[in-house]
mmCIF file of C-alpha atoms and ligand atoms in Angstrom:
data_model
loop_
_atom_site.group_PDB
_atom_site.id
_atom_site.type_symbol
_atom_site.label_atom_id
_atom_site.label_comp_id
_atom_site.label_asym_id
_atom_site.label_seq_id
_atom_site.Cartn_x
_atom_site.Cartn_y
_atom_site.Cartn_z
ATOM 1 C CA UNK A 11 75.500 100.888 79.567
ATOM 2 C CA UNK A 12 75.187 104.243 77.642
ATOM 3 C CA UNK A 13 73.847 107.410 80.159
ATOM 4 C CA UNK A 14 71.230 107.931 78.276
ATOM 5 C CA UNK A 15 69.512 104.106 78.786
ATOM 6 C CA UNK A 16 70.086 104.509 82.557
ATOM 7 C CA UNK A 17 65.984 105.362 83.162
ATOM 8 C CA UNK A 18 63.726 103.087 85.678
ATOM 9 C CA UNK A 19 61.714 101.121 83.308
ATOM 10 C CA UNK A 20 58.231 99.744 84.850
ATOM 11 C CA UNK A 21 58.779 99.098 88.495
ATOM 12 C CA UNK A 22 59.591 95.243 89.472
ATOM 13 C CA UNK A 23 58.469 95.686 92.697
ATOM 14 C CA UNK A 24 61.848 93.878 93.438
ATOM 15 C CA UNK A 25 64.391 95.420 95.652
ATOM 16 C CA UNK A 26 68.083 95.261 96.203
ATOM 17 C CA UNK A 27 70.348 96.099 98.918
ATOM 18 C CA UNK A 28 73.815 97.043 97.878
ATOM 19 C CA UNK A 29 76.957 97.786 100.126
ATOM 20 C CA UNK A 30 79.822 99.913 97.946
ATOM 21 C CA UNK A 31 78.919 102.904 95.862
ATOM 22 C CA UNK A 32 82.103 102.209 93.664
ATOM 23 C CA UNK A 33 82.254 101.834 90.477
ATOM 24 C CA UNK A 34 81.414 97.554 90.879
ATOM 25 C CA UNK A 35 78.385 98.602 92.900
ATOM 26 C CA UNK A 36 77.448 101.777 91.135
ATOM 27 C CA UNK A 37 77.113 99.762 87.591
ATOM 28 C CA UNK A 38 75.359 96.947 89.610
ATOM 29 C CA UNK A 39 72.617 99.685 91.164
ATOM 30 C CA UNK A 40 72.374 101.732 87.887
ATOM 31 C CA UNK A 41 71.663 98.402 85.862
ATOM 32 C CA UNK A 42 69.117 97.145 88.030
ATOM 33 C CA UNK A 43 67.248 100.266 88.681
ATOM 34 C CA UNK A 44 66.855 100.899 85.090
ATOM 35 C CA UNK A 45 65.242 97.295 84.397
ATOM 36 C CA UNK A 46 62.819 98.524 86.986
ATOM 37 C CA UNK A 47 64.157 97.367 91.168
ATOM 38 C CA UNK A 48 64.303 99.515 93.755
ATOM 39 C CA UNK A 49 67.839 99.740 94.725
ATOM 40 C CA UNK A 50 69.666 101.561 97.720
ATOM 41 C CA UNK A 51 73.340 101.674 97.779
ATOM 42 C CA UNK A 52 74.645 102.195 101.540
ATOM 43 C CA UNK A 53 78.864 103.415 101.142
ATOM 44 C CA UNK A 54 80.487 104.266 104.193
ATOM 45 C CA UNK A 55 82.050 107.427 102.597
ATOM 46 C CA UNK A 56 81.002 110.713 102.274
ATOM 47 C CA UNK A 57 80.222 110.391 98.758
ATOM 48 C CA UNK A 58 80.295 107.321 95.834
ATOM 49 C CA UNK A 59 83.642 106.995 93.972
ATOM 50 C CA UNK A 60 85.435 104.419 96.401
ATOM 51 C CA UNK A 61 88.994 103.833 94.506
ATOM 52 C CA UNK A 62 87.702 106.451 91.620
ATOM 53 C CA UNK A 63 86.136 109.393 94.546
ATOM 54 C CA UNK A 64 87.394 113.119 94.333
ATOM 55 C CA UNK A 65 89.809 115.118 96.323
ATOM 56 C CA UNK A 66 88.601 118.888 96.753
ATOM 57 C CA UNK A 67 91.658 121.355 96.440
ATOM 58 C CA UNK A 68 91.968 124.816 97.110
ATOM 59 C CA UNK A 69 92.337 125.064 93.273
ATOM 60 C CA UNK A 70 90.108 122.516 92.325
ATOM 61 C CA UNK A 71 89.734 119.146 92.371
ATOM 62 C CA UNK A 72 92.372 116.223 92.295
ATOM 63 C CA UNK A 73 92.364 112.575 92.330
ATOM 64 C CA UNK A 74 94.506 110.359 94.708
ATOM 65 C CA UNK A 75 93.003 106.637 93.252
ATOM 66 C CA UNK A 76 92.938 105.458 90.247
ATOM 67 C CA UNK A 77 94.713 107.992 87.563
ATOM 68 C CA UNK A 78 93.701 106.150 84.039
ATOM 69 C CA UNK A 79 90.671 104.246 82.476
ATOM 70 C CA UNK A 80 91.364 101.584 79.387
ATOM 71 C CA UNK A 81 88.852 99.462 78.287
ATOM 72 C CA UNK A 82 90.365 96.339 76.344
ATOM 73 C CA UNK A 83 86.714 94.781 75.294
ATOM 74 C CA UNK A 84 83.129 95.549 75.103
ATOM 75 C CA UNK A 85 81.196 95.943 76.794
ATOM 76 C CA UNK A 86 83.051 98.644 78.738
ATOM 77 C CA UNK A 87 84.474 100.099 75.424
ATOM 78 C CA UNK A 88 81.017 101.174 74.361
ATOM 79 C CA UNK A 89 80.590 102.474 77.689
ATOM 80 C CA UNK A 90 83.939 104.361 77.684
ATOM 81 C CA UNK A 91 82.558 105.824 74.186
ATOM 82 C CA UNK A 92 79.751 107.063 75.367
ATOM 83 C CA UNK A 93 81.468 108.994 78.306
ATOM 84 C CA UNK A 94 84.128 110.427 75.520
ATOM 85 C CA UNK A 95 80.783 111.825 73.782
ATOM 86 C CA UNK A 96 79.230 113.259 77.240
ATOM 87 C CA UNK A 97 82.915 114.665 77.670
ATOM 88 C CA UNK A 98 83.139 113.346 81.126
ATOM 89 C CA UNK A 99 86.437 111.475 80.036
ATOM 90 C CA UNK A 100 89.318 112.184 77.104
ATOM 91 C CA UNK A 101 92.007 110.298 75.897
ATOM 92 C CA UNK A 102 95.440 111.035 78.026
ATOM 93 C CA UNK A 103 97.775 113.015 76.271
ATOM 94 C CA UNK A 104 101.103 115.209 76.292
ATOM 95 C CA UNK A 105 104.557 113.212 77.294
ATOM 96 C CA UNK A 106 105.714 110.284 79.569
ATOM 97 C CA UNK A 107 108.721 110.776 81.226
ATOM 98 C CA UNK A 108 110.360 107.268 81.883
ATOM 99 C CA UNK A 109 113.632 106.483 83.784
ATOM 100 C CA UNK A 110 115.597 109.343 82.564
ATOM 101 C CA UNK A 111 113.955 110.162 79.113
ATOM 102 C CA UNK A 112 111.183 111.203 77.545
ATOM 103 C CA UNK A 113 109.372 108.100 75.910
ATOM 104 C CA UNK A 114 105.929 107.178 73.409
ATOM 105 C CA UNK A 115 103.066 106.612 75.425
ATOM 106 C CA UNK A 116 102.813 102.649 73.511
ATOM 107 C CA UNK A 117 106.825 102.453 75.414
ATOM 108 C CA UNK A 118 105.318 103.289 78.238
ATOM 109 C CA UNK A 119 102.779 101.082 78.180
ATOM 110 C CA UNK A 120 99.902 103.948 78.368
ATOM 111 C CA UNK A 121 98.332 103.785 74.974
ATOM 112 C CA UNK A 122 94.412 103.786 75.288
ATOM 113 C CA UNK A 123 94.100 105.574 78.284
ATOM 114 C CA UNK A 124 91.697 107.572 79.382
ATOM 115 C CA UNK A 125 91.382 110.273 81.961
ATOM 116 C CA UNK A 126 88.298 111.636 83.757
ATOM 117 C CA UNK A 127 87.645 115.120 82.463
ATOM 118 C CA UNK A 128 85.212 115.591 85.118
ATOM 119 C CA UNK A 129 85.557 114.736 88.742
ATOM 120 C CA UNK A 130 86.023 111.036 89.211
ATOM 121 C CA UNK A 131 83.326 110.060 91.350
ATOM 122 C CA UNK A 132 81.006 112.095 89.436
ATOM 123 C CA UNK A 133 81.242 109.852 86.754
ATOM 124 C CA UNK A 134 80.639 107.195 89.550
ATOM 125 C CA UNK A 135 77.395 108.679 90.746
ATOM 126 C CA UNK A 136 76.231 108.930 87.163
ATOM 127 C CA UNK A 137 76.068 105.193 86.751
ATOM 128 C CA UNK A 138 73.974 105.009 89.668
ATOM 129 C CA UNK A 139 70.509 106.302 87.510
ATOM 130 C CA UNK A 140 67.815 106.105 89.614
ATOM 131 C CA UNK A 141 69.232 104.077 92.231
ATOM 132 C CA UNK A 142 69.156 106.146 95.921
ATOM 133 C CA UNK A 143 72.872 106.068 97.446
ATOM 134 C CA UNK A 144 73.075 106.416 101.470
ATOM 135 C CA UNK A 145 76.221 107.619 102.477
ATOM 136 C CA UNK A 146 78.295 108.247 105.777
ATOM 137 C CA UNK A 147 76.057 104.290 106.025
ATOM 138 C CA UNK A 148 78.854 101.673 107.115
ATOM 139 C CA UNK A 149 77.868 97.808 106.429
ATOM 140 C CA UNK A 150 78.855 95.928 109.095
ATOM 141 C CA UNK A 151 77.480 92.463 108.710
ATOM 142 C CA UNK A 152 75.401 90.692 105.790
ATOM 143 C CA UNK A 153 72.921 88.012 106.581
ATOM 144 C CA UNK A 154 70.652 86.115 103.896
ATOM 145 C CA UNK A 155 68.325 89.101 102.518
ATOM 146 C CA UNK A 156 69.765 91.819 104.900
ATOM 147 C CA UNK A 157 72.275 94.365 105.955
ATOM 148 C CA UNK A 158 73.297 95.185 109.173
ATOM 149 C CA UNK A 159 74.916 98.682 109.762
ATOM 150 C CA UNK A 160 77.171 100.046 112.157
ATOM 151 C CA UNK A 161 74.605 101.642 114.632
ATOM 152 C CA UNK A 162 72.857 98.664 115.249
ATOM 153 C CA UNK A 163 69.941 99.320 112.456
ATOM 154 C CA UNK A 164 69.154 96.226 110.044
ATOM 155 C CA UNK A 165 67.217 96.481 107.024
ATOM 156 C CA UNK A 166 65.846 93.402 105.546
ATOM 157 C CA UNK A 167 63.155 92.260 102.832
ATOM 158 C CA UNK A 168 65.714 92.723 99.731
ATOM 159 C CA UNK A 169 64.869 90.108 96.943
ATOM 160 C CA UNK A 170 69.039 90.565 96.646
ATOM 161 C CA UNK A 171 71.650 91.788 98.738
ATOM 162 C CA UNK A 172 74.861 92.718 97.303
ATOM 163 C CA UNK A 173 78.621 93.019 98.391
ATOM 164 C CA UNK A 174 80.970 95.160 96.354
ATOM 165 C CA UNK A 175 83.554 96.212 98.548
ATOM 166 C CA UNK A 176 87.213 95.040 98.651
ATOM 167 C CA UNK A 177 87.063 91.646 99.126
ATOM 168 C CA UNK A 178 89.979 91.538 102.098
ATOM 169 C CA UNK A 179 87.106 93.869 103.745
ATOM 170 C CA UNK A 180 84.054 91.889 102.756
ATOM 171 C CA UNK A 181 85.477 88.823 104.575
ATOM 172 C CA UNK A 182 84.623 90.421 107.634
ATOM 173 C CA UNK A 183 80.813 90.639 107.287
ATOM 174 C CA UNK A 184 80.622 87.232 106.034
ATOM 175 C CA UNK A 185 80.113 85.530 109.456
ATOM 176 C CA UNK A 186 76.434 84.443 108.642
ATOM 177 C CA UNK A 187 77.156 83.047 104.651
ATOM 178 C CA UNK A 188 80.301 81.185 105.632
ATOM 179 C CA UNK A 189 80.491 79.756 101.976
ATOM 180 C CA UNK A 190 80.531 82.993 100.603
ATOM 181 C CA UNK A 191 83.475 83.717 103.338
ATOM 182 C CA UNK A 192 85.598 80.482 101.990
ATOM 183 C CA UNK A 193 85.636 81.750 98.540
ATOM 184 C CA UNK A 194 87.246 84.893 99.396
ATOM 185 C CA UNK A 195 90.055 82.936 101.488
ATOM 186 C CA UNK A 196 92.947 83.528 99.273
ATOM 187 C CA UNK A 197 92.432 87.026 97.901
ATOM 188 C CA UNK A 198 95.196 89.523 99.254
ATOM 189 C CA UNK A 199 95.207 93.002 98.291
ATOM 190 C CA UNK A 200 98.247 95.386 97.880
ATOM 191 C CA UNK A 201 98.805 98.712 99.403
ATOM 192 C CA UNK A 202 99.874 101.974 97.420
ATOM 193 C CA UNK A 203 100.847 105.419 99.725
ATOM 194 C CA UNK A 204 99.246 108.065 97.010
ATOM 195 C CA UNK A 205 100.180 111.894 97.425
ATOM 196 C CA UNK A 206 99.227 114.997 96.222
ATOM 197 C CA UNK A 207 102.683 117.019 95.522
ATOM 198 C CA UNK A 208 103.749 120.219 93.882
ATOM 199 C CA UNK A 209 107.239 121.063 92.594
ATOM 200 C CA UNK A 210 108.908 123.576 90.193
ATOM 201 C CA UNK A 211 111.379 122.225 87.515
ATOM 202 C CA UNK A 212 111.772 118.602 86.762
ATOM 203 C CA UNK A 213 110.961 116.985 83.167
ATOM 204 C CA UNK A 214 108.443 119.119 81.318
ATOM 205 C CA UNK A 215 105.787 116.400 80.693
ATOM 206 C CA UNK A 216 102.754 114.816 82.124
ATOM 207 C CA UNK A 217 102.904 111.642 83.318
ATOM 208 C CA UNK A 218 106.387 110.165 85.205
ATOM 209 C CA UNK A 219 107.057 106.077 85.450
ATOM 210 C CA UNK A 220 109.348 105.712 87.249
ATOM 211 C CA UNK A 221 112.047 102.809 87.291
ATOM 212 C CA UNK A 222 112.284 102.711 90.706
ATOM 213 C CA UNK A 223 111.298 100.779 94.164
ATOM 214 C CA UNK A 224 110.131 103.028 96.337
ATOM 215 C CA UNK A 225 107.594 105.299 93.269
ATOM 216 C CA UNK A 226 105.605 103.887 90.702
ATOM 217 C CA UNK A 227 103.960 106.813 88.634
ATOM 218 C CA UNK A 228 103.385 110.683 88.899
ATOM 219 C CA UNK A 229 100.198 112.125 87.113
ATOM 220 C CA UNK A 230 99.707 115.708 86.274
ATOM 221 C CA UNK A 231 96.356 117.090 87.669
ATOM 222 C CA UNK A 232 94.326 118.220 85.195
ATOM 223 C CA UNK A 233 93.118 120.718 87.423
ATOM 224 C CA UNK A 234 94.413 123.013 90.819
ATOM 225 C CA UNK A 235 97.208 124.673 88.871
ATOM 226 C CA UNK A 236 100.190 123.443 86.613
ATOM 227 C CA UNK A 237 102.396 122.458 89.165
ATOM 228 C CA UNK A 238 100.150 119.916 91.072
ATOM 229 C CA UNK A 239 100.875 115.963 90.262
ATOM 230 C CA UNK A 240 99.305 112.965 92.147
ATOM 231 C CA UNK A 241 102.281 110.694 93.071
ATOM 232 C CA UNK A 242 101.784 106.521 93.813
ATOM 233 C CA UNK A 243 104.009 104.872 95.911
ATOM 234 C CA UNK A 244 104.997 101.552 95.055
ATOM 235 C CA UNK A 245 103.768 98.382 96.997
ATOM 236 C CA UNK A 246 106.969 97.745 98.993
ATOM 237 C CA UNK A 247 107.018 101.544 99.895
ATOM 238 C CA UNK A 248 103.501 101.245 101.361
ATOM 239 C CA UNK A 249 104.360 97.564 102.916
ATOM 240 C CA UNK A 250 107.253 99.627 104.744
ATOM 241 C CA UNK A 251 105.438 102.545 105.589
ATOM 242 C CA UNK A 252 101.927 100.637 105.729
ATOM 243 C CA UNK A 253 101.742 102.024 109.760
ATOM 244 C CA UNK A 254 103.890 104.747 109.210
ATOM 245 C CA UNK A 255 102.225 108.558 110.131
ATOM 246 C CA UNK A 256 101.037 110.410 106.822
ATOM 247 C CA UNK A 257 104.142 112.702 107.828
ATOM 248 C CA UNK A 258 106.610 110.244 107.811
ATOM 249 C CA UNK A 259 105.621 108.377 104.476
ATOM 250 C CA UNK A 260 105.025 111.824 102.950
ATOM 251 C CA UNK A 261 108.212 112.889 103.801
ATOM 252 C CA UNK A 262 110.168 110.102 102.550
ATOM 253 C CA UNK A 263 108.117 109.684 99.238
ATOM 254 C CA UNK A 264 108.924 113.244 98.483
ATOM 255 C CA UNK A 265 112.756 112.781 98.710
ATOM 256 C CA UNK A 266 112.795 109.979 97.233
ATOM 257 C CA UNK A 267 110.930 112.248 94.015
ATOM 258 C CA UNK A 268 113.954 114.956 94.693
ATOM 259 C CA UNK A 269 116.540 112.432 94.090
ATOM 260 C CA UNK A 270 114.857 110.677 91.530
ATOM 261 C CA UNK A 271 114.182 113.827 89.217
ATOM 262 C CA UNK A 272 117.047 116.139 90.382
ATOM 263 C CA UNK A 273 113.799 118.794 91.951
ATOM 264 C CA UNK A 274 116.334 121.867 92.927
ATOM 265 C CA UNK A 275 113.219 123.403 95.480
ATOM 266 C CA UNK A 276 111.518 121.379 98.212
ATOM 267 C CA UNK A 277 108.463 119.728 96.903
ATOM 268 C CA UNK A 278 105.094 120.730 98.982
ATOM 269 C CA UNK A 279 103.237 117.857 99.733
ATOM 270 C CA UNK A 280 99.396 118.829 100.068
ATOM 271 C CA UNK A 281 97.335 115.295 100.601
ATOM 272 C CA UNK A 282 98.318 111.859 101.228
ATOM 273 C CA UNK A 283 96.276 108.543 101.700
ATOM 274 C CA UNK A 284 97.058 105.339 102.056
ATOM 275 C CA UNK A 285 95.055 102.940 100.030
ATOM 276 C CA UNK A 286 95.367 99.609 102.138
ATOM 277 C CA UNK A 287 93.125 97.192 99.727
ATOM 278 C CA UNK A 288 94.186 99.484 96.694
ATOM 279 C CA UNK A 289 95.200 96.457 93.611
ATOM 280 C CA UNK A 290 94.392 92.635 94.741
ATOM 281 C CA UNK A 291 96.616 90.060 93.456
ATOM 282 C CA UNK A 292 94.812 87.175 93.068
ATOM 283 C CA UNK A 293 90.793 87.291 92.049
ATOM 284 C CA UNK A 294 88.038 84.811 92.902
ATOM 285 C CA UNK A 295 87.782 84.249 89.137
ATOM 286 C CA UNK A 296 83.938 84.530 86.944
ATOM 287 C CA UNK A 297 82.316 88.228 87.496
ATOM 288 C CA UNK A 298 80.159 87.230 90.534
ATOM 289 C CA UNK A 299 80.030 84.657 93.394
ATOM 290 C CA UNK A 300 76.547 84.158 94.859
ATOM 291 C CA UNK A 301 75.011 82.156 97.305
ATOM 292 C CA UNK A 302 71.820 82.201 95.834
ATOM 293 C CA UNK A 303 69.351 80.052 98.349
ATOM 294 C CA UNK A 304 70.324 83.306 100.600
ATOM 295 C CA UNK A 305 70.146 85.568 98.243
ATOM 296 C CA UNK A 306 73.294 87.274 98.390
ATOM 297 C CA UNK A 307 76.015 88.400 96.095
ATOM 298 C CA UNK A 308 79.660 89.661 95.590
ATOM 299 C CA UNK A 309 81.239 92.025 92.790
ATOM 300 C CA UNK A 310 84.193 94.199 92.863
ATOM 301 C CA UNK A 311 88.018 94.056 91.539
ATOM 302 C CA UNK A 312 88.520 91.112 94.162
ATOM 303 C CA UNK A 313 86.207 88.717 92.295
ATOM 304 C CA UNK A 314 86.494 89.974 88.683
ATOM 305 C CA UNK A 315 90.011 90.894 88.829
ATOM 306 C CA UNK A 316 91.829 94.043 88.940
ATOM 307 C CA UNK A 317 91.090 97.679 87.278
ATOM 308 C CA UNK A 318 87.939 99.759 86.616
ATOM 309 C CA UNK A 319 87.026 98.225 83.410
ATOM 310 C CA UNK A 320 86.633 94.682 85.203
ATOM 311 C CA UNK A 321 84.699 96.323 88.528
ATOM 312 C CA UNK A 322 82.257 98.092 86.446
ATOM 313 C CA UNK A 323 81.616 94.661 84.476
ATOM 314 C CA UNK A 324 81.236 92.685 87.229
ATOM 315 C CA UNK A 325 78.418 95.061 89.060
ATOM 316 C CA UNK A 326 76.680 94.666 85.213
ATOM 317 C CA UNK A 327 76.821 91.415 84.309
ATOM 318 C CA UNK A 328 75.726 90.581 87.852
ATOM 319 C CA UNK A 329 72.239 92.984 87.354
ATOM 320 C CA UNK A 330 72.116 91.661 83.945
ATOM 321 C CA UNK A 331 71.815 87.800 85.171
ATOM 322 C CA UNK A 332 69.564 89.057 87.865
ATOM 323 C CA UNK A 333 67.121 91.114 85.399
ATOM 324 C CA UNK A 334 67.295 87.753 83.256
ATOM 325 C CA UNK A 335 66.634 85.562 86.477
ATOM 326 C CA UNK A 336 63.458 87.654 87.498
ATOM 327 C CA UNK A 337 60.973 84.979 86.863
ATOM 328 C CA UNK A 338 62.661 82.258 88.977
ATOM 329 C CA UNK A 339 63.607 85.227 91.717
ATOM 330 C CA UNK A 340 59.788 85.466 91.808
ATOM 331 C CA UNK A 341 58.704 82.078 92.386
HETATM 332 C C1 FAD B 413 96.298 104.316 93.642
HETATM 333 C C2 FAD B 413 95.501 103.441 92.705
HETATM 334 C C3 FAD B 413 95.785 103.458 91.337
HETATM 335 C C4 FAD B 413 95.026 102.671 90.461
HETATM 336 N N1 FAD B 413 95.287 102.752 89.116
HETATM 337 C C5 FAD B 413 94.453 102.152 88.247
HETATM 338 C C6 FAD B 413 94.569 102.387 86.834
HETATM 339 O O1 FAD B 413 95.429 103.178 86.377
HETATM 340 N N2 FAD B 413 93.672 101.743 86.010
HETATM 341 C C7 FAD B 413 92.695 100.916 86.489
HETATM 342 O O2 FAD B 413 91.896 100.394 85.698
HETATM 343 N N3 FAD B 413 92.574 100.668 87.810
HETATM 344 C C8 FAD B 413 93.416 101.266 88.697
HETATM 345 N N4 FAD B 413 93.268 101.052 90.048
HETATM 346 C C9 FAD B 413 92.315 100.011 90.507
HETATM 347 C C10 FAD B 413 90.856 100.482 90.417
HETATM 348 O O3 FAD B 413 90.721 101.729 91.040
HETATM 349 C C11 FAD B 413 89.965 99.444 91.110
HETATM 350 O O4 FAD B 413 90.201 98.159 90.552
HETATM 351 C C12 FAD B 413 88.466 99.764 90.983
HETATM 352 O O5 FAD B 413 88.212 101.137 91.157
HETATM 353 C C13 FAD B 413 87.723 98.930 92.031
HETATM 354 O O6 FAD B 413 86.367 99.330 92.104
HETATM 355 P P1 FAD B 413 85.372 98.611 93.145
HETATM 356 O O7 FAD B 413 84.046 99.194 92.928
HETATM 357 O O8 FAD B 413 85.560 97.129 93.038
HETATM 358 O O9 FAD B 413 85.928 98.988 94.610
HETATM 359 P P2 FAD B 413 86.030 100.395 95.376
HETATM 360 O O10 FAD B 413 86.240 101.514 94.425
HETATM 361 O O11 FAD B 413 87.064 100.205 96.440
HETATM 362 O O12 FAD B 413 84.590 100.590 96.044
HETATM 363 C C14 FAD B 413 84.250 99.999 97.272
HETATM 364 C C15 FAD B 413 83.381 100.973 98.071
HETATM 365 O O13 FAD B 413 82.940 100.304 99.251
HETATM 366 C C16 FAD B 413 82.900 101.236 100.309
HETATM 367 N N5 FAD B 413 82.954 100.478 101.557
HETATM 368 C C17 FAD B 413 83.989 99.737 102.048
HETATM 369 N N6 FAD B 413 83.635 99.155 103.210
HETATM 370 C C18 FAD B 413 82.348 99.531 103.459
HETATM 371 C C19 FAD B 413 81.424 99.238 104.515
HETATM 372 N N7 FAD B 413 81.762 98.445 105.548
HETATM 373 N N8 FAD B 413 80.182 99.786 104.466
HETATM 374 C C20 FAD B 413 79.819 100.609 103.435
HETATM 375 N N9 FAD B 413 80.669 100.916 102.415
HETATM 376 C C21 FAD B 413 81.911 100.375 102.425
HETATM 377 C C22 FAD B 413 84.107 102.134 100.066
HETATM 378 O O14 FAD B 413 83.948 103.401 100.704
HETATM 379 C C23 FAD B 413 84.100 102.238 98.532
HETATM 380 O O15 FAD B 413 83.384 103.382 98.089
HETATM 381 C C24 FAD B 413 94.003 101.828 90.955
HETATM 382 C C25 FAD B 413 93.726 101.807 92.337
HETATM 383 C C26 FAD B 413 94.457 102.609 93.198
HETATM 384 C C27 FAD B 413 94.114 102.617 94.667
#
């Protein structure tokens, strides 16, 4: 959906309750508030971004989650586009390093990539138009029409309420709608360790794969000074080090990056976070489930399958089916 389209139309009088101010639920909110529903978004983070938020540097800003944006179909290509036009996001360019030599970005497997020119959960909170986002607001249950949060408060009356964090997480509020619960039975999510580094020498270029099984990629930061580079971990590394301190798995992630690219200074390690639901490996399947006699919904990576272009369709098409369901919603 292009920025531009993302004003209320003529209020519905409908309203939805959303829990996730990612990109799944931030396309879900933004949709539905432009066809005309009140819609609060409730994340339990200081801001909206979730996999895609912001890390604030002394130099600037940095991102720890989710490096590159490809969009292999429309809709999302049209809404890449339209980004590329604001200048919020630009293709990725400069050189790969891979193994032990400098490689094409189609080699790498990176062509069509996209990187946030802005700060990544800014383009988040753009999708959310009109839509009113509550943060520091942690979900704790969801019940037919309702939300309960962590201090005890409930808020209730929504024509829709809607689930859009990791799935592995969602399970846990899903006492109430147990069929909703069953269908998220066999999704598992991976962990990455992601790190926030800064070294002087190694390969002159600006994004490192790396054949190895302890680090999967190294991004130069586009902005906090030349030297900066987000580094992810691989799975097994974060398996290993999954209850390891941020010391310990910093420590060993950054010699591991010494050996690997021959650093001849220590490499300063300046943030690390451990994303513990950050790819899932298996998906529900469809863009949605629903349990629709209770009025309640889920969206996110773990139903519509991995990666930002699948999250933001499945928080669309889900307000698009809704807009289109009004009528019956109303009877
Ligand atoms: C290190 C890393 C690298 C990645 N690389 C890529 C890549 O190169 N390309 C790509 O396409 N994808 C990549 N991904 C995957 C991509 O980021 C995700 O698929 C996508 O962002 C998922 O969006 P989402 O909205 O479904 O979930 P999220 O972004 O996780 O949003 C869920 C939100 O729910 C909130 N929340 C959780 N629990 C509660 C609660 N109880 N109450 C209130 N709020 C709550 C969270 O704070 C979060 O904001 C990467 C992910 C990681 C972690």
């Amino acid at each position: 959906m292009a920025a531009d389209t993302l004003k209320a139309g003529p209020a519905t009088g409908l309203r939805a309750g959303i829990v996730g101010a990612g990109i799944a639920g931030a396309s879900c909110a933004g949709t539905l508030a432009a066809a005309g529903w009140d819609v609060e978004i409730f994340d339990e983070a200081r801001g909206a971004g979730g996999r895609l938020s912001t890390l604030h540097t002394q130099g600037g800003w940095a991102t720890l989650g989710t490096p590159f944006i490809s969009a292999k179909r429309e809709p999302f290509r049209s809404q890449l586009r339209d980004w590329v036009r604001h200048g919020w996001v630009a293709p990725v360019r400069g050189k790969v390093w891979q193994g032990r030599a400098t490689v094409s970005w189609a080699q790498a497997q990176l062509q069509n990539q996209f990187r946030p020119a802005v700060e990544p959960s800014q383009l988040v909170e753009k999708l959310l138009g009109d839509a009113r986002l509550h943060t520091g607001s942690r979900v704790t249950a969801l019940r037919p029409r309702s939300l309960v949060f962590e201090n005890g408060e409930v808020r209730d009356g929504y024509d829709c309420v809607i689930c859009s964090v990791p799935a592995a997480q969602a399970i846990s509020m899903l006492d109430a709608l147990p069929l909703l619960r069953e269908r998220l039975d066999a999704v598992r999510y991976r962990p990455i360790w992601s790190f926030l580094m800064r070294w002087e020498g190694g390969p002159a270029v600006d994004v490192i794969k790396f054949d190895d099984h302890l680090l999967n990629l190294a991004a130069r930061q586009t902005s906090g000074g030349p030297d900066l580079w987000a580094v992810h971990s691989s799975h097994e590394f974060a398996e290993t080090y999954l209850e390891a301190s941020e010391m310990e798995a910093s420590n060993r992630a950054a010699s591991a990056l010494m050996g690997l690219l021959g650093l001849p200074w220590p490499v300063e390690i300046e943030a690390s976070h451990l994303w513990r639901h950050a790819r899932p490996n298996t998906k529900v399947g469809g863009f949605w489930v629903s349990d629709r006699e209770n009025r309640v919904a889920l969206i996110g990576d773990g139903i519509a399958g991995v990666g930002v272009e699948r999250a933001w369709e499945s928080g669309v098409r889900l307000a698009q089916a809704l807009v289109q369901a009004r009528e019956e919603l109303l009877l």
